PDB file of C-alpha atoms in Angstrom:
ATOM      1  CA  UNK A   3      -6.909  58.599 -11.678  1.00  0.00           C
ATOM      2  CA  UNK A   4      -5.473  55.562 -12.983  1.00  0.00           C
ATOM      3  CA  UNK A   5      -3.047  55.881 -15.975  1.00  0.00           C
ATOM      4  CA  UNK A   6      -1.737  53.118 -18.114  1.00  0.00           C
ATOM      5  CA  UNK A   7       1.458  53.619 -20.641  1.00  0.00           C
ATOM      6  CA  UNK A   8       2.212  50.920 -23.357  1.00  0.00           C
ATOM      7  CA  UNK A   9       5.185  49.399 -24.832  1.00  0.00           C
ATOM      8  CA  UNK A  10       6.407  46.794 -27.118  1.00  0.00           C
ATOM      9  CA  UNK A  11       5.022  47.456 -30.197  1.00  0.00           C
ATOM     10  CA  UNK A  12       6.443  47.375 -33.572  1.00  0.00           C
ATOM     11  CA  UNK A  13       7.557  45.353 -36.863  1.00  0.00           C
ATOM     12  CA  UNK A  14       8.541  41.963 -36.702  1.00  0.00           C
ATOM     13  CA  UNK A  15       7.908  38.630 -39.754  1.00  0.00           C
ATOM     14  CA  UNK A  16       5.427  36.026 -39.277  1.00  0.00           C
ATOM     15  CA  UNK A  17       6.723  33.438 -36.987  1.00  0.00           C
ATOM     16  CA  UNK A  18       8.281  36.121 -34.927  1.00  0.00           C
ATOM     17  CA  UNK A  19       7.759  37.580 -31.408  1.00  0.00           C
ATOM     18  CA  UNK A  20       7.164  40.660 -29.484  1.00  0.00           C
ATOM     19  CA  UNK A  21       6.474  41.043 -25.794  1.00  0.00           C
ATOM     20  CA  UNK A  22       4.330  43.881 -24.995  1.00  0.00           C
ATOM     21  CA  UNK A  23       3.998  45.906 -21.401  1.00  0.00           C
ATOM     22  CA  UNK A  24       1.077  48.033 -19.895  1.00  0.00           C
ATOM     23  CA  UNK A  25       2.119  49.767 -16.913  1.00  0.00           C
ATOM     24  CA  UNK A  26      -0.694  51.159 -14.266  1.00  0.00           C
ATOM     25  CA  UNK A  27       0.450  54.134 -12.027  1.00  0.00           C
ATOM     26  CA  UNK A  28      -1.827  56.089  -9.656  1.00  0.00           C
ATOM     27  CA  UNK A  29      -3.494  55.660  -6.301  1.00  0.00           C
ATOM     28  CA  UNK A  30      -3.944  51.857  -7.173  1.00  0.00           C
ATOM     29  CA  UNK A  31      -5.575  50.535  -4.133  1.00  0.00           C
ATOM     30  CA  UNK A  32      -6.065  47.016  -5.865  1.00  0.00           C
ATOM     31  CA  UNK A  33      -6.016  45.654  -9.386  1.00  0.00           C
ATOM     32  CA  UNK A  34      -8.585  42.883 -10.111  1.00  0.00           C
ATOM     33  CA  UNK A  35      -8.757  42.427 -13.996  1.00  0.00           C
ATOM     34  CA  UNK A  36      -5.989  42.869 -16.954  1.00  0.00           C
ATOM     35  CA  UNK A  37      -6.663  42.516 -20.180  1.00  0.00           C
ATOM     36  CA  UNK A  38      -5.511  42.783 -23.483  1.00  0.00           C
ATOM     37  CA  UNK A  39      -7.539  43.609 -26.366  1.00  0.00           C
ATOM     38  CA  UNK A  40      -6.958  44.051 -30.164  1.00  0.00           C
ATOM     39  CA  UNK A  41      -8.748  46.208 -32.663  1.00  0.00           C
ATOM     40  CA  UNK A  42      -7.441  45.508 -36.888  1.00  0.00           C
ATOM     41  CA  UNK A  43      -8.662  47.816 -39.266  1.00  0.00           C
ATOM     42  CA  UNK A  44     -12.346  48.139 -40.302  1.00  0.00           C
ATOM     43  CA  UNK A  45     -12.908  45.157 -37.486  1.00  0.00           C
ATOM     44  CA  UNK A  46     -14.000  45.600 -34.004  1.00  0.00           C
ATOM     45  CA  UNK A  47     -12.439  45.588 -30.862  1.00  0.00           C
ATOM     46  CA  UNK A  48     -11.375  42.253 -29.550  1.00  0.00           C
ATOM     47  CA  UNK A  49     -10.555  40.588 -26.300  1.00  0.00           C
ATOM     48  CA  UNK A  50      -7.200  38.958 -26.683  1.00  0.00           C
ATOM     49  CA  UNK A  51      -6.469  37.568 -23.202  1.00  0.00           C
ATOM     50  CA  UNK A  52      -7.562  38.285 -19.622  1.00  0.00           C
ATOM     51  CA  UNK A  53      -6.148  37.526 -16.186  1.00  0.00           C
ATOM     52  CA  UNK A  54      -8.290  38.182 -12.696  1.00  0.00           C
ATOM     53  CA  UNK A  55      -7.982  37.955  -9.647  1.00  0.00           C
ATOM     54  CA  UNK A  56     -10.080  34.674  -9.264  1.00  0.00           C
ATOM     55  CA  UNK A  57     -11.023  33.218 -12.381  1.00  0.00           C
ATOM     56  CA  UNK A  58      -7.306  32.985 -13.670  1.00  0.00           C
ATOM     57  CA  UNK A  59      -6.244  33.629 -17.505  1.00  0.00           C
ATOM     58  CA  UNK A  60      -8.453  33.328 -20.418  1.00  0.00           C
ATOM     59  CA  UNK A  61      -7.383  33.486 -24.096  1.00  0.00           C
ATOM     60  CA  UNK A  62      -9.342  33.943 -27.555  1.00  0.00           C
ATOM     61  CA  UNK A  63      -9.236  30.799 -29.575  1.00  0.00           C
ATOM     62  CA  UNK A  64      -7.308  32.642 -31.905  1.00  0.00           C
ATOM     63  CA  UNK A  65      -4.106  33.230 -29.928  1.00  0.00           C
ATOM     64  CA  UNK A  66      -4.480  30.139 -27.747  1.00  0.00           C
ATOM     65  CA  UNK A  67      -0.851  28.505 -27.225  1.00  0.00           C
ATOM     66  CA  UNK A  68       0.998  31.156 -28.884  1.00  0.00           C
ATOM     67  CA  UNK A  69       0.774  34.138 -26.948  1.00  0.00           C
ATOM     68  CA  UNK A  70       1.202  34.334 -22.554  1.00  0.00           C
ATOM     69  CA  UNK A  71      -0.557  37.167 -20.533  1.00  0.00           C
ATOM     70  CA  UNK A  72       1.223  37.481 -17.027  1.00  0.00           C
ATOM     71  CA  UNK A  73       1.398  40.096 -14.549  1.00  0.00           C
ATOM     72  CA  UNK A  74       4.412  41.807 -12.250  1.00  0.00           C
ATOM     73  CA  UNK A  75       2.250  42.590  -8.587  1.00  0.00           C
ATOM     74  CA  UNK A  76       5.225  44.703  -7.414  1.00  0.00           C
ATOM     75  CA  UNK A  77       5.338  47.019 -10.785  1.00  0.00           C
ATOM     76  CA  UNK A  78       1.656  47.107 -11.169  1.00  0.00           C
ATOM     77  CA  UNK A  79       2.663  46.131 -15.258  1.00  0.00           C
ATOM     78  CA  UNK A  80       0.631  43.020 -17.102  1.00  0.00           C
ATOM     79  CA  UNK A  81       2.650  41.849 -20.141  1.00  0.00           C
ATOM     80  CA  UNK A  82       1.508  40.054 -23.401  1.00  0.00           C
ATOM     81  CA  UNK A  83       4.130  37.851 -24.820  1.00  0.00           C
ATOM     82  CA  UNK A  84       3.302  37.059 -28.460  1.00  0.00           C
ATOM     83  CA  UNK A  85       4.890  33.865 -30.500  1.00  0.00           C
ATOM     84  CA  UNK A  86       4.553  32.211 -33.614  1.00  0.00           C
ATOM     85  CA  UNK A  87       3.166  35.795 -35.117  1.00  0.00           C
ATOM     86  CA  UNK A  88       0.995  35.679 -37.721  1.00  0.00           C
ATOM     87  CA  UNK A  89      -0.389  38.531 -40.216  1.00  0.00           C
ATOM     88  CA  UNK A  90      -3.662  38.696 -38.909  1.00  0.00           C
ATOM     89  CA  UNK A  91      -2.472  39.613 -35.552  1.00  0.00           C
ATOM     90  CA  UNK A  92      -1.564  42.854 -36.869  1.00  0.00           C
ATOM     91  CA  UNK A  93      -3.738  45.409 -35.363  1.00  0.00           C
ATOM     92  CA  UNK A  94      -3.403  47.682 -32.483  1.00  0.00           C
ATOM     93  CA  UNK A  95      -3.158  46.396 -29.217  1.00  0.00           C
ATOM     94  CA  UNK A  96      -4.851  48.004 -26.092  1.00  0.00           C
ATOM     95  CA  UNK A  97      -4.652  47.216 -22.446  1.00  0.00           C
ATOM     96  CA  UNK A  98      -7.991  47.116 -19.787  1.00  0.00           C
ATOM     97  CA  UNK A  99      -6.981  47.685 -16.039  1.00  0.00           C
ATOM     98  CA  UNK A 100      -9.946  47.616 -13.286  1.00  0.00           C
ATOM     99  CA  UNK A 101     -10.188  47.781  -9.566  1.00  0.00           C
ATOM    100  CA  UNK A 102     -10.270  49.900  -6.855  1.00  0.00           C
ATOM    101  CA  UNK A 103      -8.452  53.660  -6.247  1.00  0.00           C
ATOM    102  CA  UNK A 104      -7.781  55.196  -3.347  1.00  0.00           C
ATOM    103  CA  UNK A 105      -8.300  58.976  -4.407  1.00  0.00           C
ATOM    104  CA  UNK A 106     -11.073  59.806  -5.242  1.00  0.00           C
ATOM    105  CA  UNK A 107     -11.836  56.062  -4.228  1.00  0.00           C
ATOM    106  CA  UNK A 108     -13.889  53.883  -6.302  1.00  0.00           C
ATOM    107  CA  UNK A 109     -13.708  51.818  -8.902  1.00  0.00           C
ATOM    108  CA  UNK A 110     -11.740  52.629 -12.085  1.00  0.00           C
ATOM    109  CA  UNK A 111     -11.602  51.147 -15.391  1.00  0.00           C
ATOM    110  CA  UNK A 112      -8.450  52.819 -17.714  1.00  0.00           C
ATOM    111  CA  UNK A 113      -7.617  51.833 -20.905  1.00  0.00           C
ATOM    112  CA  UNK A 114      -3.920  52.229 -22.331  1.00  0.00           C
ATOM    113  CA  UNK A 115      -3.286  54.524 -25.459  1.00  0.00           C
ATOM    114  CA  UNK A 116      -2.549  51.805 -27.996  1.00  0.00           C
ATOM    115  CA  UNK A 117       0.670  50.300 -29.362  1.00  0.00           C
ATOM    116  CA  UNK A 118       0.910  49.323 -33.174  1.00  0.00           C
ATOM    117  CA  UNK A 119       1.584  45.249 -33.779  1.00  0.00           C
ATOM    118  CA  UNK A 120       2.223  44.792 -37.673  1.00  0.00           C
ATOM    119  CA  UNK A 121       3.156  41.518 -38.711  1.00  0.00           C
ATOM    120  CA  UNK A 122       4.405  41.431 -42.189  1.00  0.00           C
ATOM    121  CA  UNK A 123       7.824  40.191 -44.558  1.00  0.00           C
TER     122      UNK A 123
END
C-alpha cells in the first residue's frame, strides 16, 4: 500500500500564503502523477494543479499565477505553495498520488486524508 499524510493547512487573511505538503511512503516503485485537488462546501471536487511525469504541470484557471505545485524526488513529498489567497480558495485540500508499487505490485492510486484551507479576516 501506498499512504499519503498532509500538512500545511490552516487560517491565514486574503492576500496571504500557506504552503502545503503530501508525503507518499510505501513500496513506491515509481510515482508518475501528483495532484492537488480541492473540494468547498456543497461544491464538487476540483482539480487544482497536476504535475506528471511527461506532460509537466497544469493549473485550473482559477489559481493560475498564484499558487506553484512542485515535487521533492528524494522525499517522495509534492508541495502546493499558495499566494495571493483569496476566500474562495477556502475548502479542503486533497492530494492524488499514482504509479507503480512494488508489493503487491501494480498500480496504485492513494488519496491523502484532507487538510482544511480557510481563508478569511
Amino acid at each position: 500500500q501506498v499512504q499519503l499524510v498532509e500538512s500545511g493547512g490552516g487560517l491565514v487573511q486574503p492576500g496571504g500564503s500557506l504552503r502545503l505538503s503530501c508525503a507518499a511512503s510505501g513500496t513506491i516503485l515509481s510515482i508518475d502523477y501528483m495532484g492537488w485537488y480541492r473540494q468547498a462546501p456543497g461544491k464538487e471536487r476540483e482539480l487544482v494543479a497536476e504535475l506528471t511525469s511527461g506532460a509537466g504541470t497544469n493549473y485550473a484557471a482559477s489559481v493560475e499565477g498564484r499558487f506553484t505545485i512542485s515535487r521533492d524526488n528524494a522525499k517522495n513529498t509534492v508541495y502546493l505553495l499558495m499566494n495571493s489567497l483569496k476566500p474562495e480558495d477556502t475548502a479542503v485540500y486533497y492530494c492524488n498520488v499514482r504509479g507503480f508499487r512494488l508489493r503487491p505490485s501494480g498500480k496504485y492510486d492513494s488519496w491523502g486524508q484532507g487538510t482544511q484551507v480557510t481563508v478569511s479576516s
